[in-house]
XYZ file of C-alpha atoms in Angstrom:
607
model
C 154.496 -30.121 141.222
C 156.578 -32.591 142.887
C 155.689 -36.461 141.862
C 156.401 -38.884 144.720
C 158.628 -41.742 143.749
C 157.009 -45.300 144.974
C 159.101 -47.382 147.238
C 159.053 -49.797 143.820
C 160.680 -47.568 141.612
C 163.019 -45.974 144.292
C 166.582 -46.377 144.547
C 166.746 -48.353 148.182
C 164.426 -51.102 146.679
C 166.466 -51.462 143.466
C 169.895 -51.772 145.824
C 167.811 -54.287 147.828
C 167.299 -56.042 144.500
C 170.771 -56.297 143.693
C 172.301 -56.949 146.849
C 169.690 -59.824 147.486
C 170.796 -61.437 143.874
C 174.291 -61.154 144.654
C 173.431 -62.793 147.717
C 171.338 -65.463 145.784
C 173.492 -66.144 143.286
C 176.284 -66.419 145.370
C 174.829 -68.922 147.900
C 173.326 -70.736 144.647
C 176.951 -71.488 143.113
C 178.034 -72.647 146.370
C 175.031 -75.172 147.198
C 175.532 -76.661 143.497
C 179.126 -77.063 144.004
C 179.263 -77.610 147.611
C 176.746 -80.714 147.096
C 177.698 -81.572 143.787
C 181.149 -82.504 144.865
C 179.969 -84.122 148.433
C 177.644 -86.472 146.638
C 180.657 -87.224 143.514
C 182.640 -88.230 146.785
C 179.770 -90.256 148.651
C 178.935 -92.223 146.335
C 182.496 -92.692 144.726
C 183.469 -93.917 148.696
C 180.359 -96.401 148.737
C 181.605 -97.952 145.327
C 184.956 -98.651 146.553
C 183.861 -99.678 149.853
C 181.763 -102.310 148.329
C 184.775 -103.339 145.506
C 187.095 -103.472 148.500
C 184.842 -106.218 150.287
C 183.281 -107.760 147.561
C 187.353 -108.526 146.436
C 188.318 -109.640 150.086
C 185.038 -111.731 150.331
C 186.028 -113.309 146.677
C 190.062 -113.999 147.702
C 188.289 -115.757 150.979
C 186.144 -117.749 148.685
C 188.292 -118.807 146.527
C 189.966 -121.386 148.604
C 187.063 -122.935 150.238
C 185.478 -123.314 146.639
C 188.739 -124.793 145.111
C 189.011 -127.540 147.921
C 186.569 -130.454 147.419
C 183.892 -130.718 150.440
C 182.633 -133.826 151.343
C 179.711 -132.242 153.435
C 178.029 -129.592 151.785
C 176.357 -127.995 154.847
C 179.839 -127.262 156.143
C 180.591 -125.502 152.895
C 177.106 -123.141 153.310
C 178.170 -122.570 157.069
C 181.459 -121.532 156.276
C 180.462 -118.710 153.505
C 177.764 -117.766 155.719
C 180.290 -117.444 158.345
C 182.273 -115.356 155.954
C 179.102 -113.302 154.741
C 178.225 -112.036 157.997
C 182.011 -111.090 158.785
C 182.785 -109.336 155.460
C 179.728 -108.078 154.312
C 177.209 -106.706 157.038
C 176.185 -103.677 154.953
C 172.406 -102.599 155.260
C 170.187 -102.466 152.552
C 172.365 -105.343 150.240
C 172.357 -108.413 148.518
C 175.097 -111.072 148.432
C 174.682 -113.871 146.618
C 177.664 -116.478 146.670
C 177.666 -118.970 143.030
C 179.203 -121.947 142.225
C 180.776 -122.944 138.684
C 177.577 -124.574 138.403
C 175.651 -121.742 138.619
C 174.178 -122.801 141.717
C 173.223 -120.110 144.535
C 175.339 -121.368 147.471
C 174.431 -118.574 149.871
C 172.677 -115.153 150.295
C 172.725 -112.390 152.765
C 169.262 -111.659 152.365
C 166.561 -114.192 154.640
C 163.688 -113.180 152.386
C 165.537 -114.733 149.787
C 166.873 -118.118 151.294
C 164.367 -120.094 148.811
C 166.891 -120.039 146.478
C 169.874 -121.437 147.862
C 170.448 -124.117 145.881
C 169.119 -123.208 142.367
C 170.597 -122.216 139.419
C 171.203 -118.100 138.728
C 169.420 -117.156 135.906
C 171.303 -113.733 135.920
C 173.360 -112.920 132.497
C 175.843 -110.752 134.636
C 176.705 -113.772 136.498
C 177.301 -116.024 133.646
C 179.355 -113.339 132.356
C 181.169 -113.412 135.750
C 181.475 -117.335 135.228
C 183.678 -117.250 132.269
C 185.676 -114.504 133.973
C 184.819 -111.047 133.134
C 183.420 -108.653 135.678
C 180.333 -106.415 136.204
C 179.190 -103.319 137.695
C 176.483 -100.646 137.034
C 173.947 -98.304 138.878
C 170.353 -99.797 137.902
C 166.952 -99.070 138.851
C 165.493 -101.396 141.068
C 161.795 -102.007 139.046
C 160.040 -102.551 141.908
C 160.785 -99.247 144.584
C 162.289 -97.951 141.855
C 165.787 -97.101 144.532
C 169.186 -96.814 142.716
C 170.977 -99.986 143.345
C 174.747 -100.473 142.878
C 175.071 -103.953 141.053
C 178.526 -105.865 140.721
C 179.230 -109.512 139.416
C 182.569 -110.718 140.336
C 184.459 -113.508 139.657
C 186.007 -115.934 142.120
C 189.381 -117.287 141.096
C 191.997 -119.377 142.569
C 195.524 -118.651 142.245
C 196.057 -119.956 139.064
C 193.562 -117.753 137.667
C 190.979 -120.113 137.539
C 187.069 -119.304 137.893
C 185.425 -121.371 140.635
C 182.703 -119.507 141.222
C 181.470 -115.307 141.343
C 179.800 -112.830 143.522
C 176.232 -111.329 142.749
C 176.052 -107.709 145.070
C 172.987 -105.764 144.802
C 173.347 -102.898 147.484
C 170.776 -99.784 147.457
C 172.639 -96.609 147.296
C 169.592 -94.562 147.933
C 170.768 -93.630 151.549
C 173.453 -91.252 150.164
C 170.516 -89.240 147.739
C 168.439 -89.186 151.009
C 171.141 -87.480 152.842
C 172.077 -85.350 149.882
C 168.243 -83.821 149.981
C 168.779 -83.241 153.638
C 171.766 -81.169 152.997
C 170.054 -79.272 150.318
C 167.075 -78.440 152.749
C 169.649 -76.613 155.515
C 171.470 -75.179 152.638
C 168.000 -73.662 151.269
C 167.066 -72.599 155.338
C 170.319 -71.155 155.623
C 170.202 -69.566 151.885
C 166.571 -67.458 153.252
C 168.151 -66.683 156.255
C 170.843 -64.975 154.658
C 169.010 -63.153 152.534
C 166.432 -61.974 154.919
C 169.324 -60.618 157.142
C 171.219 -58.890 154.197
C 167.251 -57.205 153.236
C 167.241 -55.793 156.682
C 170.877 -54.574 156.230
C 170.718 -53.200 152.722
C 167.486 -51.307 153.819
C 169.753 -49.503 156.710
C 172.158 -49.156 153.998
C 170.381 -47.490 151.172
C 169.462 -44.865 153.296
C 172.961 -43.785 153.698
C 172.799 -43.041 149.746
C 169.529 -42.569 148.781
C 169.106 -39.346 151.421
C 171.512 -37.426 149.634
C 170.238 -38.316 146.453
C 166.620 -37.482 147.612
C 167.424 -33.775 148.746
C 169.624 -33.095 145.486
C 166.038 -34.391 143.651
C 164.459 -31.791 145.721
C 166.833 -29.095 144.832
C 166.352 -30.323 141.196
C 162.707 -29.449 141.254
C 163.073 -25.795 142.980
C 165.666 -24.836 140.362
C 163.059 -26.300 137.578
C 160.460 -23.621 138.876
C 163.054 -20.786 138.797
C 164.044 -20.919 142.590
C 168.284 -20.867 143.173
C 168.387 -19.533 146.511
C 168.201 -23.592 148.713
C 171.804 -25.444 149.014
C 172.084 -29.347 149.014
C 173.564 -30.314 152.755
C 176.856 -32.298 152.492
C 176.558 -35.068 154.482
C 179.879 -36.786 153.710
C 183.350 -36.318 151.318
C 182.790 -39.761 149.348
C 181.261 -39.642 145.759
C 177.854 -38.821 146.388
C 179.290 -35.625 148.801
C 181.652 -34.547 146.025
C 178.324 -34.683 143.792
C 176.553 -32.576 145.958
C 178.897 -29.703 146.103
C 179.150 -29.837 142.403
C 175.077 -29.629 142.709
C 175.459 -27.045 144.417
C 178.074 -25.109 141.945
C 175.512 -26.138 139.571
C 173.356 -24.004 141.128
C 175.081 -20.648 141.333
C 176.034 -21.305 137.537
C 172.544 -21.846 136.645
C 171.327 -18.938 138.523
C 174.088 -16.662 136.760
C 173.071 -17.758 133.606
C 169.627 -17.044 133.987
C 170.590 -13.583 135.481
C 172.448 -13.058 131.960
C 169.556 -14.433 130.094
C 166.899 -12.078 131.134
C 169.278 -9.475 130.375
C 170.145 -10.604 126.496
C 166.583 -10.819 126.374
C 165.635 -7.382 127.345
C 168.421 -6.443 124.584
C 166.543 -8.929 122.141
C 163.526 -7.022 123.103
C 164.911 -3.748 122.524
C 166.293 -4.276 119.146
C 162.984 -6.058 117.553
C 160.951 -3.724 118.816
C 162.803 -0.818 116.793
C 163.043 -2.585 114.253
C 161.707 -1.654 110.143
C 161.232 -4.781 109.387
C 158.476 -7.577 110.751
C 159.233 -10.606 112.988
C 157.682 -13.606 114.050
C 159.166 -16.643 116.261
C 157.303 -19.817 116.292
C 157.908 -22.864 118.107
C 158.673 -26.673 116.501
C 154.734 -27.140 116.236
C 154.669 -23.751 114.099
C 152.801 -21.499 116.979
C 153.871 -18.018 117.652
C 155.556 -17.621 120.663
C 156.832 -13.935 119.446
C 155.985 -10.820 117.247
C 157.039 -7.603 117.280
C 155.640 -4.218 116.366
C 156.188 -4.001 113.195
C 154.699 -7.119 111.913
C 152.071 -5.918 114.141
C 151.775 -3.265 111.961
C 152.529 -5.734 109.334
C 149.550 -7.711 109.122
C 147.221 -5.891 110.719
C 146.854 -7.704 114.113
C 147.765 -7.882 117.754
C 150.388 -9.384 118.730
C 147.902 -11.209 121.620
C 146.007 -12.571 119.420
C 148.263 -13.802 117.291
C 150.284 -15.785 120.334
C 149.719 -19.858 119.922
C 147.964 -19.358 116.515
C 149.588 -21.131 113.489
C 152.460 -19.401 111.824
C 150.714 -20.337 108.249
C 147.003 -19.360 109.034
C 148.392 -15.523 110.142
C 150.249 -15.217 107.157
C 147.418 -16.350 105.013
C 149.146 -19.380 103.175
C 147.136 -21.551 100.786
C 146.501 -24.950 102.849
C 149.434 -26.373 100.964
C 151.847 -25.168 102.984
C 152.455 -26.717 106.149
C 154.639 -25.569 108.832
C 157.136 -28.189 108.656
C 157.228 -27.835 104.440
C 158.850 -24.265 105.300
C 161.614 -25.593 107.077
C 162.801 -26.442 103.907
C 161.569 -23.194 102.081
C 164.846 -21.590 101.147
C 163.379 -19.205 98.949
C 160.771 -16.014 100.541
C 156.785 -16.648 100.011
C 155.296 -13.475 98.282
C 152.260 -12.761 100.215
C 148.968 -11.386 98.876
C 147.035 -8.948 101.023
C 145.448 -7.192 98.157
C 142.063 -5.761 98.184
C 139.475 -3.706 95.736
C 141.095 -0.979 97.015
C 144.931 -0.695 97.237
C 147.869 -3.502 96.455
C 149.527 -4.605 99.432
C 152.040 -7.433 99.491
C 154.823 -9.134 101.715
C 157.690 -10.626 101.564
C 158.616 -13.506 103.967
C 161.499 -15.150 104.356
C 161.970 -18.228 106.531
C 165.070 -19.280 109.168
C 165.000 -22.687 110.985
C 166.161 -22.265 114.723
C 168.076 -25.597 115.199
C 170.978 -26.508 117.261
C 173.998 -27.911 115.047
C 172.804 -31.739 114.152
C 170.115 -31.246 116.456
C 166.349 -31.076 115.725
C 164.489 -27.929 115.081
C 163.460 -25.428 117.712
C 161.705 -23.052 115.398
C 161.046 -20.905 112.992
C 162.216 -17.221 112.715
C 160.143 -15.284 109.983
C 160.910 -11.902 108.399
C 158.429 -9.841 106.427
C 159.131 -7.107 103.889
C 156.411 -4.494 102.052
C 157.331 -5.016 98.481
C 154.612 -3.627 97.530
C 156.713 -0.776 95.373
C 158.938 -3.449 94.369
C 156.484 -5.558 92.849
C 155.028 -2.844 91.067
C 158.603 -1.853 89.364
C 158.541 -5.816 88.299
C 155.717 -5.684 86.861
C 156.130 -2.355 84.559
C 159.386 -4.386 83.699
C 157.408 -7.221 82.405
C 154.875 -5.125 80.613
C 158.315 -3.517 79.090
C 159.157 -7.185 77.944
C 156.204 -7.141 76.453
C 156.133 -4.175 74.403
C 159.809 -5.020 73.293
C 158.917 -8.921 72.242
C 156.000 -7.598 70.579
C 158.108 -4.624 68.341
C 160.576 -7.536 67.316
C 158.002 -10.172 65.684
C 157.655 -8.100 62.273
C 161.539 -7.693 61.849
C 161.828 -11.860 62.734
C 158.642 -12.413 60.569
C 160.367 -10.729 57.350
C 163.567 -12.392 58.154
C 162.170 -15.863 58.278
C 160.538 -14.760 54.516
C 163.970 -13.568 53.585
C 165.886 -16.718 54.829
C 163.022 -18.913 52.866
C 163.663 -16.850 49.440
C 167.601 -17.797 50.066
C 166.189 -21.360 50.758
C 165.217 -21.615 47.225
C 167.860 -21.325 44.987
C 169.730 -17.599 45.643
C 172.862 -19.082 47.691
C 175.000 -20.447 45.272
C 177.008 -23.121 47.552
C 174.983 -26.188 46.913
C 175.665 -28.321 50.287
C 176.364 -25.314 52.530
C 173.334 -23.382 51.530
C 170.674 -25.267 52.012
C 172.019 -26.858 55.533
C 172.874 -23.173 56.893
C 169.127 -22.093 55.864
C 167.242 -24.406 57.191
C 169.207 -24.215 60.923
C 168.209 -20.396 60.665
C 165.133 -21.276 59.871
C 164.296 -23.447 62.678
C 166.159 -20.397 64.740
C 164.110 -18.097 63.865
C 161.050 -20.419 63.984
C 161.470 -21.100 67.678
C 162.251 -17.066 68.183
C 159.242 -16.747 66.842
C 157.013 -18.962 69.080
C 159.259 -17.664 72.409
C 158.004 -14.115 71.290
C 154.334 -15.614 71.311
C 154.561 -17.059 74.654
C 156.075 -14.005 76.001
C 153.192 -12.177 74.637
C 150.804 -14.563 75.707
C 152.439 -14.807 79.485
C 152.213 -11.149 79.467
C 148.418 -10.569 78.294
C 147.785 -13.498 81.671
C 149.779 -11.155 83.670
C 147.759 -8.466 83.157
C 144.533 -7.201 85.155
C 142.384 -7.489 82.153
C 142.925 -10.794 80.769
C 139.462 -12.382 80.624
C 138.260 -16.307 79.580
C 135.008 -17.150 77.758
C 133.953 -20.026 79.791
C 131.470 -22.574 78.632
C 130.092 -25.546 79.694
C 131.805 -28.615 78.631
C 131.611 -32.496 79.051
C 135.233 -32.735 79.853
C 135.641 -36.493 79.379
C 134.302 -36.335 75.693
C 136.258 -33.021 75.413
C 139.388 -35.566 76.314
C 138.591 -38.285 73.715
C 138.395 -35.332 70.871
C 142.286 -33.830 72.360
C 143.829 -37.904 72.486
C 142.174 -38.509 68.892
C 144.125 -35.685 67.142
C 147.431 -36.705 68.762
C 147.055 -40.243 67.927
C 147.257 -39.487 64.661
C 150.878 -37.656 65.204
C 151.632 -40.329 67.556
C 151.287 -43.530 65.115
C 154.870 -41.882 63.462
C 156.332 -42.340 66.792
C 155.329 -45.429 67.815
C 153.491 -44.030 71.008
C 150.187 -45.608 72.503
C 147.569 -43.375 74.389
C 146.448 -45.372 77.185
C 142.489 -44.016 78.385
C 141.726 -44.231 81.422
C 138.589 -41.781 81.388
C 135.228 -42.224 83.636
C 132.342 -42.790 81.312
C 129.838 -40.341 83.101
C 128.850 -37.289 82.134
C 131.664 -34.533 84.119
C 130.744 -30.870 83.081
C 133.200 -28.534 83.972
C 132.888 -24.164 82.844
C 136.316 -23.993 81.194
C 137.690 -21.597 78.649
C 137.877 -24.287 75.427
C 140.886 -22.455 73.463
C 142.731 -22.065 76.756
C 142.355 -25.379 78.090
C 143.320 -27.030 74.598
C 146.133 -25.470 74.816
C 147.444 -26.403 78.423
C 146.838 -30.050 77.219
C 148.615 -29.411 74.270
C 151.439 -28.514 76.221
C 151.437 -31.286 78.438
C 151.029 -33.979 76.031
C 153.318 -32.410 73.544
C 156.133 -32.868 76.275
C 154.920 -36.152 77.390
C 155.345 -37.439 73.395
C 159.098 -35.251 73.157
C 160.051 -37.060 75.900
C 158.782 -40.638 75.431
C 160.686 -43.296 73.769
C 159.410 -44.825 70.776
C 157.324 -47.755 71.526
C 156.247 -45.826 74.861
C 152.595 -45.429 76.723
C 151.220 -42.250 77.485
C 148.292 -42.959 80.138
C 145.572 -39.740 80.694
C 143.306 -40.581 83.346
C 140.473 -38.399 84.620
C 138.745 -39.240 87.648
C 136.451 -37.337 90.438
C 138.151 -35.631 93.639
C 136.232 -33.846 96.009
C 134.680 -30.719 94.800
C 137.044 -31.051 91.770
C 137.812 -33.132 89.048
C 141.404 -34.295 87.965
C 143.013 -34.811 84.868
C 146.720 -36.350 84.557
C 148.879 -36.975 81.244
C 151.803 -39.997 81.978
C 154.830 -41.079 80.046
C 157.331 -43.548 80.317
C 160.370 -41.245 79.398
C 163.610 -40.493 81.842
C 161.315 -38.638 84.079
C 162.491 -35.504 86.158
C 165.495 -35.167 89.232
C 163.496 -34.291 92.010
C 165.609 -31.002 92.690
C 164.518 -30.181 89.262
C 160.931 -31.140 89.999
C 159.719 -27.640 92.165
C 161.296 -25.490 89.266
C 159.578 -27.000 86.216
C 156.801 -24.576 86.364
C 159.134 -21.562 86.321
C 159.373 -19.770 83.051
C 162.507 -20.365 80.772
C 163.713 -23.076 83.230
C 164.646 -26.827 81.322
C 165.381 -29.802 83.176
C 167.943 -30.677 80.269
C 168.570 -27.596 78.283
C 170.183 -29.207 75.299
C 167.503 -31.373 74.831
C 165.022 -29.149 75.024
C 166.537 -26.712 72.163
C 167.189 -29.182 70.068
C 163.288 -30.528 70.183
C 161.886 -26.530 70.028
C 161.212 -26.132 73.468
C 161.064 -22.456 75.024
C 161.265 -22.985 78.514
C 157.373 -21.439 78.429
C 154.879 -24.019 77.732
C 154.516 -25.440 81.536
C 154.324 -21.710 82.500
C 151.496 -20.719 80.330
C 149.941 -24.088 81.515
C 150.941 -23.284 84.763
C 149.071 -19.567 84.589
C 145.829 -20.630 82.406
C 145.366 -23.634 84.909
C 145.277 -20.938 87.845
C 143.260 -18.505 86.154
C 140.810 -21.192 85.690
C 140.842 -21.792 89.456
C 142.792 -25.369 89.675
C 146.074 -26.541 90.644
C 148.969 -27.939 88.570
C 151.551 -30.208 89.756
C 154.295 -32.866 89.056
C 154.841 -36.436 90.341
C 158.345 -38.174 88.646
C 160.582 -40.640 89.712
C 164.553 -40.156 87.342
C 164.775 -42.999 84.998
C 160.619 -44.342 85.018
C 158.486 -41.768 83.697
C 156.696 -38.360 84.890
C 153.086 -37.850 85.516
C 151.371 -34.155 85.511
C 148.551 -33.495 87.317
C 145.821 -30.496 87.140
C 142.897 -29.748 88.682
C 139.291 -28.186 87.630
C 136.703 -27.015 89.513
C 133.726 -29.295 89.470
C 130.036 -28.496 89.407
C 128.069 -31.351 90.716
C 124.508 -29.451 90.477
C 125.288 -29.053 86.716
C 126.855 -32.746 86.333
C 123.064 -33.911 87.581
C 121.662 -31.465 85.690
C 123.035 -32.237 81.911
C-alpha cells in the first residue's frame, strides 16, 4: 500500500528550507557587516568633526583670552560671536572657561545661569593644567550617548589660558542606524518570500522525477517489473532514472532465475532421505519437506509459523537463539511403551558473511539402529570392566605383600609400590563407576525413594566432611532454610551425588578456603548448590564438565584420584531423580554447582 508523503517531510519543502537559510544567512552577514561598518564610520566622522572644530574654536580663543580686556562684555560677545560661527551643531554643549575656572560662555540658552561661575567639572580642571579629555558617556538623565571632550586652550608658547567643555549627543547616528536596520529587515522578508515562491517552481523540476521513480519503487516491491520511469531530462536525476530503469530489467531477471533455483531447491528436498526444516531469525518454520514430514509425524501445514523447538520436542531450555551456537546434533527422544524411536538433529545458521542471522537450517537423522549398537557397546564395557576387577583386586593384594618387606631395594621398593598401589587403587574405583554408569544406563535400574527432610539431611552430609575438612583448613559456610523441606529421594544415591560435588569442591579449594551450600525454595522445586573459592572452570570447559572421562585439567585431576566419572554419575542419579544439574564459574574466583529436586509442597505442610 502506497503511504503518501506530507508536504512536511517531502523533498520540495526541505529545498525550500535550505534555499530560504541560504538566503537568510546570507542577507544576515551582510546587514551585520553592511551596518556594522556604516555606523564604525558615522560615528568615527562625528568625532573628528567635533575635534576639528572644537581645535579651530580653541586656536581662535586663544588669542582673545591671552590679550587683557578691559570690558568684559566685549570679551563674552566676541566668543559668542565665535560660538555661533564655529560651532552651530544641534543637540551640543559648548562651554568656553577661563584659567579661573570661570564659565565665560555657553551655546546652550537653558544654561546661561551659569556664565560666570566656577566649573565644578574634574575633566576641565584636568584640561586646566593641560591635558585633554574625551569619552562616550551616558547622559543620566535621557540616558542618550553623549560625546564629551575637554580641551585645552593655549597660546603660542604653549601656555594654558583657558579650555573647552563639549557635550554633543551622538544619539542621531544610532537613530539612523535602527532605520537602516528596519529596510534591511523589509528588504531581508522580501527576499525571502520571492526566493519561497521560486524554489517552490523549482523543486518541482526535481522532485517529479524523484516522485515517479518512488512509484516505480513500490510496483517492483509488490512483484510488478513491467512500468518504465519517463526521462524527463539528461542531467543527474535523468541519468538516475535510466539506471532505475536498468534496475528494473535486472531485478526482474533475477527474480525470473530465482523462481527457477527454487523449483530446483524444491525438487531436490523433496527426494530427499533425510529430514529438513528452515526457520526464520525468530525460529518459525517457513519450510519442511517430506521426509521430516514423515519424520515427526506431522504436516508440513501445521507445522508452518510454529516454533522450531516446540516441533522437535526440546526441553524448555533450549531456546532458538541458544542453537545458533549448538555445534554439536541434539539426540531427540520420541520413544514410547511401544517401540524406540529417536532423531538426530543437526543445526546450520543461515547468515550472510559478518552479517546477522537469517535462519536456521535443521537436518534430522533416524538413529534409532545406531543408538541401539551404542548401547550393546556400553553394556559390552560393562561386562569387560566388570571381568577385570578380580584380576586388579588380587594384584593390588599382591603389590601390598611386596609392600611389606619381599623387594629387597630398600628406597626403590617401597616408592615403586606404593605409586602402583595408588594405580591400581584409582583402576579400581574407574571400574566401579563404569559399573555403576552402566547399571543407570540400563532399563531396570530402580531407586528406593523415601521421604526425607532435606535440610537436616544437609547438616548430617556438611558434619562428616567437616571433620576431613579441619586437616585442610576449609570452612563450610551454611546457608540452609530452617523449615521443614521434604523431598522423596533415593538416600544412598543422593549421598553420593553430594559426595561428589563436595569432594571436588574441597580438591579444588585452597587451604584456608570457604565452601558455601545453600538450599533455598524455587518454584515447584527446591535447590541445593555446593561453592568454592578454587581457580574455577574456563567457560569453554564449562558445557563439557558433565561428560564422562572429560577433566578440565587432566594432570591435576590424576594426580588427586579423579576418574573423569564422578560429575557423570551425579549428573545421571540427579536426572533419574527428576532434577537438573548445572554449573556457574567464573576462571580464577571459584565455581558453584547447582541441582535441582522435585518438591512436594502438600507433604512439606503435611510433616
Amino acid at each position: 500500500m502506497e503511504r503518501k508523503v506530507g508536504f512536511f517531510k517531502s523533498i520540495q519543502f526541505k529545498l525550500i528550507i535550505i534555499y530560504v537559510l541560504l538566503i537568510l544567512i546570507a542577507m544576515q552577514i551582510i546587514s551585520v557587516y553592511f551596518t556594522r561598518q556604516l555606523e564604525d564610520q558615522l560615528v568615527e566622522n562625528h568625532f573628528e568633526m567635533l575635534e576639528d572644530r572644537a581645535d579651530l574654536l580653541a586656536y581662535n580663543l586663544a588669542e582673545e583670552l591671552a590679550t587683557p580686556q578691559e570690558d568684559q562684555s566685549a570679551l563674552t560677545a566676541e566668543i559668542n560671536t565665535l560660538l555661533r560661527d564655529f560651532f552651530s551643531i544641534e543637540n551640543s554643549e559648548v562651554q568656553v572657561i577661563n584659567s579661573n575656572r570661570v564659565v565665560l560662555a555657553t551655546s546652550s540658552f537653558q544654561n546661561r545661569h551659569i556664565i560666570g561661575q566656577q566649573s565644578t567639572e574634574v575633566r576641565v580642571k584636568r584640561a586646566l593644567v593641560g591635558t585633554p579629555y574625551e569619552a562616550v558617556l551616558r547622559d543620566p538623565q535621557t540616558g542618550n550617548r553623549m560625546r564629551v571632550l575637554a580641551v585645552p586652550i593655549k597660546t603660542v608658547d604653549d601656555v594654558t589660558v583657558g579650555a573647552i567643555y563639549i557635550e554633543a549627543s551622538i544619539e542621531e547616528i544610532y537613530d539612523q542606524m535602527q532605520e537602516i536596520n528596519n529596510i534591511l529587515a523589509s528588504g531581508t522578508f522580501i527576499a525571502l518570500a520571492i526566493t519561497a515562491v521560486l524554489v517552490i517552481l523549482l523543486a518541482r523540476t526535481i522532485t517529479a522525477p524523484i516522485l515517479d521513480m518512488r512509484k516505480q519503487a513500490l510496483r517492483m516491491g509488490y512483484g510488478d517489473f513491467s512500468r518504465k520511469v519517463n526521462v524527463y531530462s539528461t542531467d543527474e536525476i535523468g541519468q538516475l532514472a535510466m539506471s532505475f530503469n536498468d534496475l528494473t530489467m535486472k531485478l526482474k531477471e533475477a527474480t525470473l532465475t530465482r523462481d527457477r533455483e527454487q523449483k530446483k531447491l524444491r525438487s531436490v528436498l523433496t527426494h530427499m532421505t533425510d529430514g529438513v526444516i528452515a526457520t526464520d531469525q525468530d525460529g518459525k518454520i517457513i519450510l519442511m519437506n517430506k521426509r521430516a514430514e514423515e519424520l515427526l509425524s506431522i504436516e508440513s501445514e501445521k507445522a508452518m509459523g510454529q516454533s522450531l523447538p516446540d516441533v522437535l520436542r526440546l526441553d524448555e531450555t533450549y531456546a532458538i537463539y541458544d542453537l545458533y551456537d549448538y555445534s554439536e546434533s541434539v539426540l531427540l527422544d520420541f520413544s514410547d511403551d511401544d517401540k524406540d524411536y529417536l532423531l538426530q538433529a543437526s543445526f546450520s545458521v543461515i547468515q550472510e558473511e559478518d552479517g546477522p542471522v537469517n535462519g536456521l537450517i535443521t537436518v534430522l537423522h533416524d538413529v534409532t539402529e545406531q543408538e541401539k549398537i551404542d548401547q550393546d557397546r556400553r553394556e559390552f564395557v560393562a561386562n569387560v570392566s566388570h571381568e577385570l576387577r578380580t584380576p586388579l583386586t588380587t594384584m593390588k593384594s599382591y603389590l601390598e605383600a611386596l609392600e611389606g618387606g619381599v623387594m629387597s631395594d630398600p628406597e626403590l621398593g617401597p616408592r615403586f609400590l606404593k605409586v602402583t598401589q595408588d594405580e591400581t587403587e584409582r583402576m579400581i574405583r574407574l571400574v566401579n563407576a563404569l559399573l555403576q554408569l552402566s547399571k543407570i544406563d540400563s532399563r531396570d535400574y530402580k531407586l528406593s525413594f523415601t521421604w526425607v527432610d532435606l535440610a537436616q539431611y544437609l547438616h548430617e552430609i556438611i558434619d562428616r566432611f567437616e571433620i576431613v575438612a579441619k586437616d585442610k583448613n576449609i570452612h563450610f559456610i551454611r546457608k540452609i532454610t530452617k523449615h521443614k523441606t521434604y523431598v522423596e529421594i533415593d538416600r544412598d544415591k543422593l549421598t553420593q551425588v553430594l559426595d561428589n560435588i563436595i569432594s571436588n569442591a574441597m580438591k579444588y579449594s585452597p587451604e584456608g578456603g570457604n565452601i558455601t551450600v545453600t538450599l533455598l525454595h524455587q518454584g515447584h522445586n527446591v535447590r541445593v548448590s555446593v561453592s568454592d573459592e578454587g581457580m574455577g572452570i574456563p567457560r569453554e570447559s564449562q558445557g563439557k564438565i558433565f561428560d564422562r572421562f572429560y577433566r578440565v585439567d587432566k594432570a591435576r585431576a590424576r594426580s588427586v584420584g579423579g576418574t573423569g566419572l564422578g560429575l557423570a554419575i551425579a549428573k545421571e542419579l540427579v536426572h533419574t531423580h527428576g532434577g537438573e544439574i548445572w554449573v556457574q564459574s567464573e576462571y580464577g574466583k571459584g565455581t558453584t554447582i547447582y541441582f535441582t529436586l522435585p518438591y512436594s509442597t502438600f507433604k512439606g505442610e503435611e510433616s
